[in-house]
PDB file of C-alpha atoms in Angstrom:
ATOM      1  CA  MET A 279       1.035 -91.565  19.596  1.00  0.00           C
ATOM      2  CA  THR A 280       4.202 -89.701  20.483  1.00  0.00           C
ATOM      3  CA  LYS A 281       4.194 -86.526  22.566  1.00  0.00           C
ATOM      4  CA  LYS A 282       5.165 -84.519  19.474  1.00  0.00           C
ATOM      5  CA  GLN A 283       2.225 -85.946  17.481  1.00  0.00           C
ATOM      6  CA  PHE A 284      -0.157 -85.249  20.382  1.00  0.00           C
ATOM      7  CA  VAL A 285       0.923 -81.614  20.538  1.00  0.00           C
ATOM      8  CA  LEU A 286       0.561 -81.280  16.765  1.00  0.00           C
ATOM      9  CA  PHE A 287      -2.992 -82.714  16.746  1.00  0.00           C
ATOM     10  CA  THR A 288      -3.934 -80.497  19.701  1.00  0.00           C
ATOM     11  CA  LEU A 289      -2.725 -77.397  17.868  1.00  0.00           C
ATOM     12  CA  ILE A 290      -4.656 -78.414  14.711  1.00  0.00           C
ATOM     13  CA  GLY A 291      -7.817 -78.922  16.784  1.00  0.00           C
ATOM     14  CA  VAL A 292      -7.477 -75.539  18.462  1.00  0.00           C
ATOM     15  CA  SER A 293      -6.896 -73.903  15.083  1.00  0.00           C
ATOM     16  CA  LEU A 294     -10.013 -75.526  13.589  1.00  0.00           C
ATOM     17  CA  LEU A 295     -12.155 -74.490  16.556  1.00  0.00           C
ATOM     18  CA  SER A 296     -10.805 -70.958  16.286  1.00  0.00           C
ATOM     19  CA  ASN A 297     -11.649 -70.798  12.578  1.00  0.00           C
ATOM     20  CA  ILE A 298     -15.190 -72.089  13.215  1.00  0.00           C
ATOM     21  CA  SER A 299     -15.677 -69.514  15.967  1.00  0.00           C
ATOM     22  CA  ASN A 300     -14.497 -66.757  13.645  1.00  0.00           C
ATOM     23  CA  LEU A 301     -16.950 -67.868  10.959  1.00  0.00           C
ATOM     24  CA  VAL A 302     -19.812 -67.830  13.447  1.00  0.00           C
ATOM     25  CA  ALA A 303     -18.756 -64.408  14.710  1.00  0.00           C
ATOM     26  CA  GLN A 304     -18.647 -63.095  11.127  1.00  0.00           C
ATOM     27  CA  SER A 305     -22.256 -64.165  10.469  1.00  0.00           C
ATOM     28  CA  PRO A 306     -24.426 -61.421  11.977  1.00  0.00           C
ATOM     29  CA  GLU A 307     -27.822 -62.424  13.261  1.00  0.00           C
ATOM     30  CA  TRP A 308     -31.103 -60.983  12.053  1.00  0.00           C
ATOM     31  CA  SER A 309     -32.857 -58.406  14.233  1.00  0.00           C
ATOM     32  CA  GLU A 310     -36.593 -57.789  14.008  1.00  0.00           C
ATOM     33  CA  SER A 311     -37.614 -54.389  12.645  1.00  0.00           C
ATOM     34  CA  LYS A 312     -41.348 -54.910  12.320  1.00  0.00           C
ATOM     35  CA  ARG A 313     -44.075 -57.475  13.007  1.00  0.00           C
ATOM     36  CA  LYS A 314     -47.613 -56.664  11.899  1.00  0.00           C
ATOM     37  CA  LYS A 315     -50.551 -58.285  10.090  1.00  0.00           C
ATOM     38  CA  GLY A 316     -48.811 -61.650   9.929  1.00  0.00           C
ATOM     39  CA  ILE A 317     -45.664 -60.165   8.377  1.00  0.00           C
ATOM     40  CA  GLN A 318     -42.228 -60.148  10.006  1.00  0.00           C
ATOM     41  CA  VAL A 319     -39.412 -57.889   8.776  1.00  0.00           C
ATOM     42  CA  LEU A 320     -35.799 -58.519   9.793  1.00  0.00           C
ATOM     43  CA  THR A 321     -32.551 -56.715   8.993  1.00  0.00           C
ATOM     44  CA  ARG A 322     -28.878 -57.477   9.506  1.00  0.00           C
ATOM     45  CA  PRO A 323     -25.494 -56.009   8.533  1.00  0.00           C
ATOM     46  CA  PHE A 324     -24.208 -56.935   5.088  1.00  0.00           C
ATOM     47  CA  ALA A 325     -20.494 -57.659   4.687  1.00  0.00           C
ATOM     48  CA  GLY A 326     -18.613 -54.885   2.902  1.00  0.00           C
ATOM     49  CA  SER A 327     -21.557 -52.475   2.915  1.00  0.00           C
ATOM     50  CA  ASN A 328     -22.825 -49.647   5.093  1.00  0.00           C
ATOM     51  CA  LEU A 329     -26.385 -50.723   4.310  1.00  0.00           C
ATOM     52  CA  ASP A 330     -28.197 -53.644   5.930  1.00  0.00           C
ATOM     53  CA  GLU A 331     -29.984 -56.365   4.015  1.00  0.00           C
ATOM     54  CA  PHE A 332     -33.638 -57.077   4.718  1.00  0.00           C
ATOM     55  CA  LEU A 333     -35.789 -60.167   5.016  1.00  0.00           C
ATOM     56  CA  GLY A 334     -39.574 -60.148   5.052  1.00  0.00           C
ATOM     57  CA  ARG A 335     -41.724 -63.243   5.593  1.00  0.00           C
ATOM     58  CA  THR A 336     -45.354 -64.224   5.792  1.00  0.00           C
ATOM     59  CA  GLU A 337     -47.680 -67.178   5.054  1.00  0.00           C
ATOM     60  CA  VAL A 338     -50.505 -67.352   2.534  1.00  0.00           C
ATOM     61  CA  ASP A 339     -53.014 -69.947   1.376  1.00  0.00           C
ATOM     62  CA  ALA A 340     -52.148 -70.167  -2.311  1.00  0.00           C
ATOM     63  CA  SER A 341     -50.562 -72.326  -4.983  1.00  0.00           C
ATOM     64  CA  ILE A 342     -46.949 -71.868  -6.045  1.00  0.00           C
ATOM     65  CA  SER A 343     -48.116 -71.001  -9.552  1.00  0.00           C
ATOM     66  CA  GLN A 344     -50.412 -68.286  -8.220  1.00  0.00           C
ATOM     67  CA  ILE A 345     -47.522 -66.588  -6.412  1.00  0.00           C
ATOM     68  CA  ILE A 346     -45.289 -66.827  -9.485  1.00  0.00           C
ATOM     69  CA  ALA A 347     -48.050 -65.295 -11.597  1.00  0.00           C
ATOM     70  CA  LEU A 348     -48.417 -62.460  -9.109  1.00  0.00           C
ATOM     71  CA  LEU A 349     -44.667 -61.781  -9.055  1.00  0.00           C
ATOM     72  CA  THR A 350     -44.381 -61.734 -12.860  1.00  0.00           C
ATOM     73  CA  ASP A 351     -47.661 -60.063 -13.806  1.00  0.00           C
ATOM     74  CA  PRO A 352     -46.947 -56.874 -15.837  1.00  0.00           C
ATOM     75  CA  ALA A 353     -49.341 -55.130 -13.441  1.00  0.00           C
ATOM     76  CA  SER A 354     -47.259 -56.235 -10.433  1.00  0.00           C
ATOM     77  CA  CYS A 355     -45.327 -52.966 -10.577  1.00  0.00           C
ATOM     78  CA  LYS A 356     -48.486 -51.110  -9.607  1.00  0.00           C
ATOM     79  CA  ASN A 357     -50.231 -53.812  -7.556  1.00  0.00           C
ATOM     80  CA  LEU A 358     -47.442 -55.584  -5.694  1.00  0.00           C
ATOM     81  CA  TYR A 359     -43.935 -54.112  -5.609  1.00  0.00           C
ATOM     82  CA  HIS A 360     -43.551 -51.190  -3.203  1.00  0.00           C
ATOM     83  CA  GLN A 361     -42.641 -47.846  -4.831  1.00  0.00           C
ATOM     84  CA  CYS A 362     -42.392 -49.443  -8.274  1.00  0.00           C
ATOM     85  CA  LYS A 363     -42.923 -47.028 -11.180  1.00  0.00           C
ATOM     86  CA  GLU A 364     -42.001 -49.288 -14.086  1.00  0.00           C
ATOM     87  CA  LEU A 365     -41.299 -52.987 -14.529  1.00  0.00           C
ATOM     88  CA  THR A 366     -40.691 -54.033 -18.131  1.00  0.00           C
ATOM     89  CA  VAL A 367     -39.517 -57.395 -19.450  1.00  0.00           C
ATOM     90  CA  LEU A 368     -36.820 -56.662 -22.041  1.00  0.00           C
ATOM     91  CA  SER A 369     -36.197 -60.252 -23.161  1.00  0.00           C
ATOM     92  CA  GLY A 370     -36.541 -63.885 -22.152  1.00  0.00           C
ATOM     93  CA  THR A 371     -39.303 -66.220 -20.978  1.00  0.00           C
ATOM     94  CA  GLU A 372     -41.548 -66.617 -17.924  1.00  0.00           C
ATOM     95  CA  LYS A 373     -38.875 -68.756 -16.278  1.00  0.00           C
ATOM     96  CA  LYS A 374     -35.841 -66.591 -17.058  1.00  0.00           C
ATOM     97  CA  SER A 375     -35.798 -63.009 -18.276  1.00  0.00           C
ATOM     98  CA  VAL A 376     -34.035 -59.643 -18.335  1.00  0.00           C
ATOM     99  CA  VAL A 377     -36.112 -56.926 -16.710  1.00  0.00           C
ATOM    100  CA  TYR A 378     -35.979 -53.135 -16.382  1.00  0.00           C
ATOM    101  CA  LEU A 379     -37.063 -51.730 -13.010  1.00  0.00           C
ATOM    102  CA  ARG A 380     -37.630 -48.146 -11.884  1.00  0.00           C
ATOM    103  CA  ASN A 381     -38.475 -47.355  -8.261  1.00  0.00           C
ATOM    104  CA  GLY A 382     -39.795 -44.069  -6.944  1.00  0.00           C
ATOM    105  CA  ALA A 383     -38.186 -42.131  -4.095  1.00  0.00           C
ATOM    106  CA  PRO A 384     -39.383 -39.269  -1.870  1.00  0.00           C
ATOM    107  CA  TRP A 385     -38.393 -35.762  -2.948  1.00  0.00           C
ATOM    108  CA  PRO A 386     -35.662 -34.564  -3.269  1.00  0.00           C
ATOM    109  CA  VAL A 387     -34.105 -38.019  -3.741  1.00  0.00           C
ATOM    110  CA  ASN A 388     -33.857 -39.221  -7.354  1.00  0.00           C
ATOM    111  CA  ASP A 389     -35.764 -42.284  -8.499  1.00  0.00           C
ATOM    112  CA  ARG A 390     -33.578 -45.377  -8.875  1.00  0.00           C
ATOM    113  CA  ASP A 391     -33.499 -47.819 -11.771  1.00  0.00           C
ATOM    114  CA  LEU A 392     -31.619 -50.924 -12.885  1.00  0.00           C
ATOM    115  CA  ILE A 393     -31.575 -53.737 -15.386  1.00  0.00           C
ATOM    116  CA  MET A 394     -31.673 -57.128 -13.739  1.00  0.00           C
ATOM    117  CA  ASP A 395     -31.649 -60.829 -14.420  1.00  0.00           C
ATOM    118  CA  ARG A 396     -34.730 -62.665 -13.110  1.00  0.00           C
ATOM    119  CA  GLY A 397     -34.984 -66.444 -12.946  1.00  0.00           C
ATOM    120  CA  PHE A 398     -36.910 -69.234 -11.207  1.00  0.00           C
ATOM    121  CA  GLU A 399     -35.706 -72.522  -9.736  1.00  0.00           C
ATOM    122  CA  GLN A 400     -37.636 -75.308  -7.974  1.00  0.00           C
ATOM    123  CA  ASN A 401     -36.295 -77.984  -5.664  1.00  0.00           C
ATOM    124  CA  GLU A 402     -37.539 -81.335  -6.951  1.00  0.00           C
ATOM    125  CA  LYS A 403     -37.883 -82.857  -3.469  1.00  0.00           C
ATOM    126  CA  THR A 404     -39.167 -80.051  -1.246  1.00  0.00           C
ATOM    127  CA  LEU A 405     -40.881 -78.161  -4.115  1.00  0.00           C
ATOM    128  CA  ALA A 406     -39.537 -74.930  -2.597  1.00  0.00           C
ATOM    129  CA  THR A 407     -39.351 -72.401  -5.420  1.00  0.00           C
ATOM    130  CA  ILE A 408     -37.181 -69.301  -5.623  1.00  0.00           C
ATOM    131  CA  MET A 409     -37.091 -66.248  -7.850  1.00  0.00           C
ATOM    132  CA  LYS A 410     -33.591 -64.796  -7.995  1.00  0.00           C
ATOM    133  CA  ILE A 411     -33.077 -61.196  -9.074  1.00  0.00           C
ATOM    134  CA  LYS A 412     -29.679 -59.625  -9.659  1.00  0.00           C
ATOM    135  CA  ARG A 413     -28.394 -56.417 -11.220  1.00  0.00           C
ATOM    136  CA  LEU A 414     -26.909 -56.732 -14.700  1.00  0.00           C
ATOM    137  CA  ASP A 415     -24.172 -54.448 -15.965  1.00  0.00           C
ATOM    138  CA  SER A 416     -26.129 -53.548 -19.069  1.00  0.00           C
ATOM    139  CA  ASN A 417     -27.146 -50.483 -21.060  1.00  0.00           C
ATOM    140  CA  ALA A 418     -30.031 -52.243 -22.795  1.00  0.00           C
ATOM    141  CA  ARG A 419     -32.236 -49.490 -21.379  1.00  0.00           C
ATOM    142  CA  PRO A 420     -30.760 -45.998 -20.854  1.00  0.00           C
ATOM    143  CA  THR A 421     -31.293 -44.270 -17.514  1.00  0.00           C
ATOM    144  CA  PRO A 422     -33.858 -41.445 -17.865  1.00  0.00           C
ATOM    145  CA  SER A 423     -32.933 -37.884 -16.921  1.00  0.00           C
ATOM    146  CA  GLY A 424     -33.210 -37.272 -13.198  1.00  0.00           C
ATOM    147  CA  VAL A 425     -32.915 -40.975 -12.370  1.00  0.00           C
ATOM    148  CA  THR A 426     -29.906 -42.642 -10.708  1.00  0.00           C
ATOM    149  CA  ARG A 427     -28.876 -46.154 -11.703  1.00  0.00           C
ATOM    150  CA  MET A 428     -28.389 -48.437  -8.715  1.00  0.00           C
ATOM    151  CA  GLU A 429     -24.842 -49.632  -8.138  1.00  0.00           C
ATOM    152  CA  ASN A 430     -25.929 -53.058  -6.986  1.00  0.00           C
ATOM    153  CA  PHE A 431     -29.029 -55.098  -6.222  1.00  0.00           C
ATOM    154  CA  GLU A 432     -29.407 -58.752  -5.381  1.00  0.00           C
ATOM    155  CA  GLY A 433     -32.448 -60.450  -3.956  1.00  0.00           C
ATOM    156  CA  VAL A 434     -34.541 -63.582  -3.771  1.00  0.00           C
ATOM    157  CA  TRP A 435     -38.205 -64.442  -3.324  1.00  0.00           C
ATOM    158  CA  ARG A 436     -38.743 -67.836  -1.690  1.00  0.00           C
ATOM    159  CA  ILE A 437     -41.984 -69.790  -1.978  1.00  0.00           C
ATOM    160  CA  ILE A 438     -41.831 -72.625   0.554  1.00  0.00           C
ATOM    161  CA  PRO A 439     -44.609 -75.226   1.037  1.00  0.00           C
ATOM    162  CA  GLN A 440     -45.531 -75.768   4.710  1.00  0.00           C
ATOM    163  CA  THR A 441     -46.966 -78.816   6.477  1.00  0.00           C
ATOM    164  CA  ASN A 442     -50.157 -76.864   7.212  1.00  0.00           C
ATOM    165  CA  GLY A 443     -50.871 -76.614   3.479  1.00  0.00           C
ATOM    166  CA  LYS A 444     -49.925 -72.953   3.252  1.00  0.00           C
ATOM    167  CA  LEU A 445     -46.910 -71.320   1.613  1.00  0.00           C
ATOM    168  CA  LYS A 446     -44.230 -69.381   3.438  1.00  0.00           C
ATOM    169  CA  ILE A 447     -43.245 -66.365   1.326  1.00  0.00           C
ATOM    170  CA  GLU A 448     -39.888 -64.714   1.949  1.00  0.00           C
ATOM    171  CA  TYR A 449     -38.412 -61.648   0.279  1.00  0.00           C
ATOM    172  CA  GLN A 450     -34.715 -61.034   1.014  1.00  0.00           C
ATOM    173  CA  ALA A 451     -32.519 -58.428  -0.655  1.00  0.00           C
ATOM    174  CA  HIS A 452     -29.567 -56.081  -0.401  1.00  0.00           C
ATOM    175  CA  PHE A 453     -28.962 -53.030  -2.547  1.00  0.00           C
ATOM    176  CA  GLU A 454     -26.529 -50.183  -3.119  1.00  0.00           C
ATOM    177  CA  PRO A 455     -28.607 -47.217  -4.351  1.00  0.00           C
ATOM    178  CA  GLY A 456     -25.757 -45.115  -5.741  1.00  0.00           C
ATOM    179  CA  GLY A 457     -25.640 -41.354  -5.349  1.00  0.00           C
ATOM    180  CA  SER A 458     -26.642 -39.649  -2.121  1.00  0.00           C
ATOM    181  CA  VAL A 459     -29.570 -40.930  -0.064  1.00  0.00           C
ATOM    182  CA  PRO A 460     -30.403 -39.735   3.489  1.00  0.00           C
ATOM    183  CA  GLN A 461     -30.215 -42.426   6.151  1.00  0.00           C
ATOM    184  CA  SER A 462     -33.832 -41.735   7.106  1.00  0.00           C
ATOM    185  CA  VAL A 463     -34.922 -42.732   3.588  1.00  0.00           C
ATOM    186  CA  ILE A 464     -32.717 -45.838   3.662  1.00  0.00           C
ATOM    187  CA  ASN A 465     -34.284 -46.914   6.979  1.00  0.00           C
ATOM    188  CA  LEU A 466     -37.773 -46.552   5.512  1.00  0.00           C
ATOM    189  CA  VAL A 467     -36.844 -48.562   2.417  1.00  0.00           C
ATOM    190  CA  LEU A 468     -35.345 -51.407   4.453  1.00  0.00           C
ATOM    191  CA  THR A 469     -38.592 -51.832   6.388  1.00  0.00           C
ATOM    192  CA  ASP A 470     -41.305 -50.643   4.009  1.00  0.00           C
ATOM    193  CA  THR A 471     -40.132 -52.455   0.876  1.00  0.00           C
ATOM    194  CA  PRO A 472     -40.531 -56.030   2.198  1.00  0.00           C
ATOM    195  CA  TYR A 473     -43.500 -55.185   4.421  1.00  0.00           C
ATOM    196  CA  GLU A 474     -45.623 -53.374   1.838  1.00  0.00           C
ATOM    197  CA  SER A 475     -44.761 -55.863  -0.918  1.00  0.00           C
ATOM    198  CA  LEU A 476     -45.760 -58.846   1.226  1.00  0.00           C
ATOM    199  CA  LEU A 477     -48.887 -57.031   2.389  1.00  0.00           C
ATOM    200  CA  ASN A 478     -49.815 -56.657  -1.283  1.00  0.00           C
ATOM    201  CA  VAL A 479     -49.177 -60.375  -1.857  1.00  0.00           C
ATOM    202  CA  GLN A 480     -51.591 -61.176   0.976  1.00  0.00           C
ATOM    203  CA  LYS A 481     -54.222 -58.822  -0.470  1.00  0.00           C
ATOM    204  CA  LEU A 482     -53.951 -60.169  -4.013  1.00  0.00           C
ATOM    205  CA  VAL A 483     -54.179 -63.778  -2.803  1.00  0.00           C
ATOM    206  CA  GLU A 484     -57.277 -62.943  -0.758  1.00  0.00           C
ATOM    207  CA  GLU A 485     -58.814 -61.319  -3.855  1.00  0.00           C
ATOM    208  CA  GLY A 486     -58.156 -64.504  -5.843  1.00  0.00           C
ATOM    209  CA  LYS A 487     -55.891 -62.800  -8.366  1.00  0.00           C
ATOM    210  CA  HIS A 488     -54.313 -65.437 -10.685  1.00  0.00           C
ATOM    211  CA  LYS A 489     -55.860 -68.194  -8.565  1.00  0.00           C
ATOM    212  CA  ASP A 490     -56.082 -70.553 -11.549  1.00  0.00           C
ATOM    213  CA  ALA A 491     -52.563 -69.894 -12.876  1.00  0.00           C
ATOM    214  CA  LYS A 492     -50.573 -72.929 -14.051  1.00  0.00           C
ATOM    215  CA  PHE A 493     -46.971 -73.318 -15.182  1.00  0.00           C
ATOM    216  CA  ASP A 494     -45.825 -76.554 -16.815  1.00  0.00           C
ATOM    217  CA  TRP A 495     -42.381 -76.198 -15.203  1.00  0.00           C
ATOM    218  CA  ILE A 496     -43.814 -75.993 -11.670  1.00  0.00           C
ATOM    219  CA  LYS A 497     -44.854 -78.966  -9.525  1.00  0.00           C
ATOM    220  CA  GLU A 498     -47.438 -78.217  -6.842  1.00  0.00           C
ATOM    221  CA  PRO A 499     -47.523 -79.910  -3.416  1.00  0.00           C
ATOM    222  CA  THR A 500     -50.202 -82.542  -2.939  1.00  0.00           C
ATOM    223  CA  LYS A 501     -53.170 -81.321  -0.930  1.00  0.00           C
ATOM    224  CA  ASN A 502     -54.246 -83.577   1.947  1.00  0.00           C
TER     225      ASN A 502
END
């Protein structure tokens, strides 16, 4: 190798290391906001937004189908999702659908609503199952008077089989509420939404709600 080639390769190596370091630096780490009753809530900055994203996680002794049934039950608006006032399936199937959601907010903040795409996927090897939810730019359902349509919402529920036979449940999301919302309300939403929703999942599992649910497109882990 000539001296010129050596210098060139050295410069390329330094450049690659610099780019990797920049990527790492641009990926903010999660910080814990709450840990209670077997539930952990984390938040971190979200690129291009003034609002953090949240991540809640817990473990439950349930089947994957039971959790899916709980997440998609028409009564889940009242029984599971925090601050939910209405959750209506506008079209689609159990596996993939278009849904209308309206969430309550403390006075004097307006309620928020959105139309979103909701779909499930399962990894054939690990059996980890996810429910993706994302805002749709749609007017399939008009916004009621006194309600503000959210500018953006994207989230995912993860149902991950563990070696101890339980399921890890994760709820991660980021949203742009639109309009004016006090920071104090935003802070409550970032913590309370994942915490209260996962607390409700725990409660419903303990009560045996949808314990016998089955979906032909879901494969369950083998019990030891």
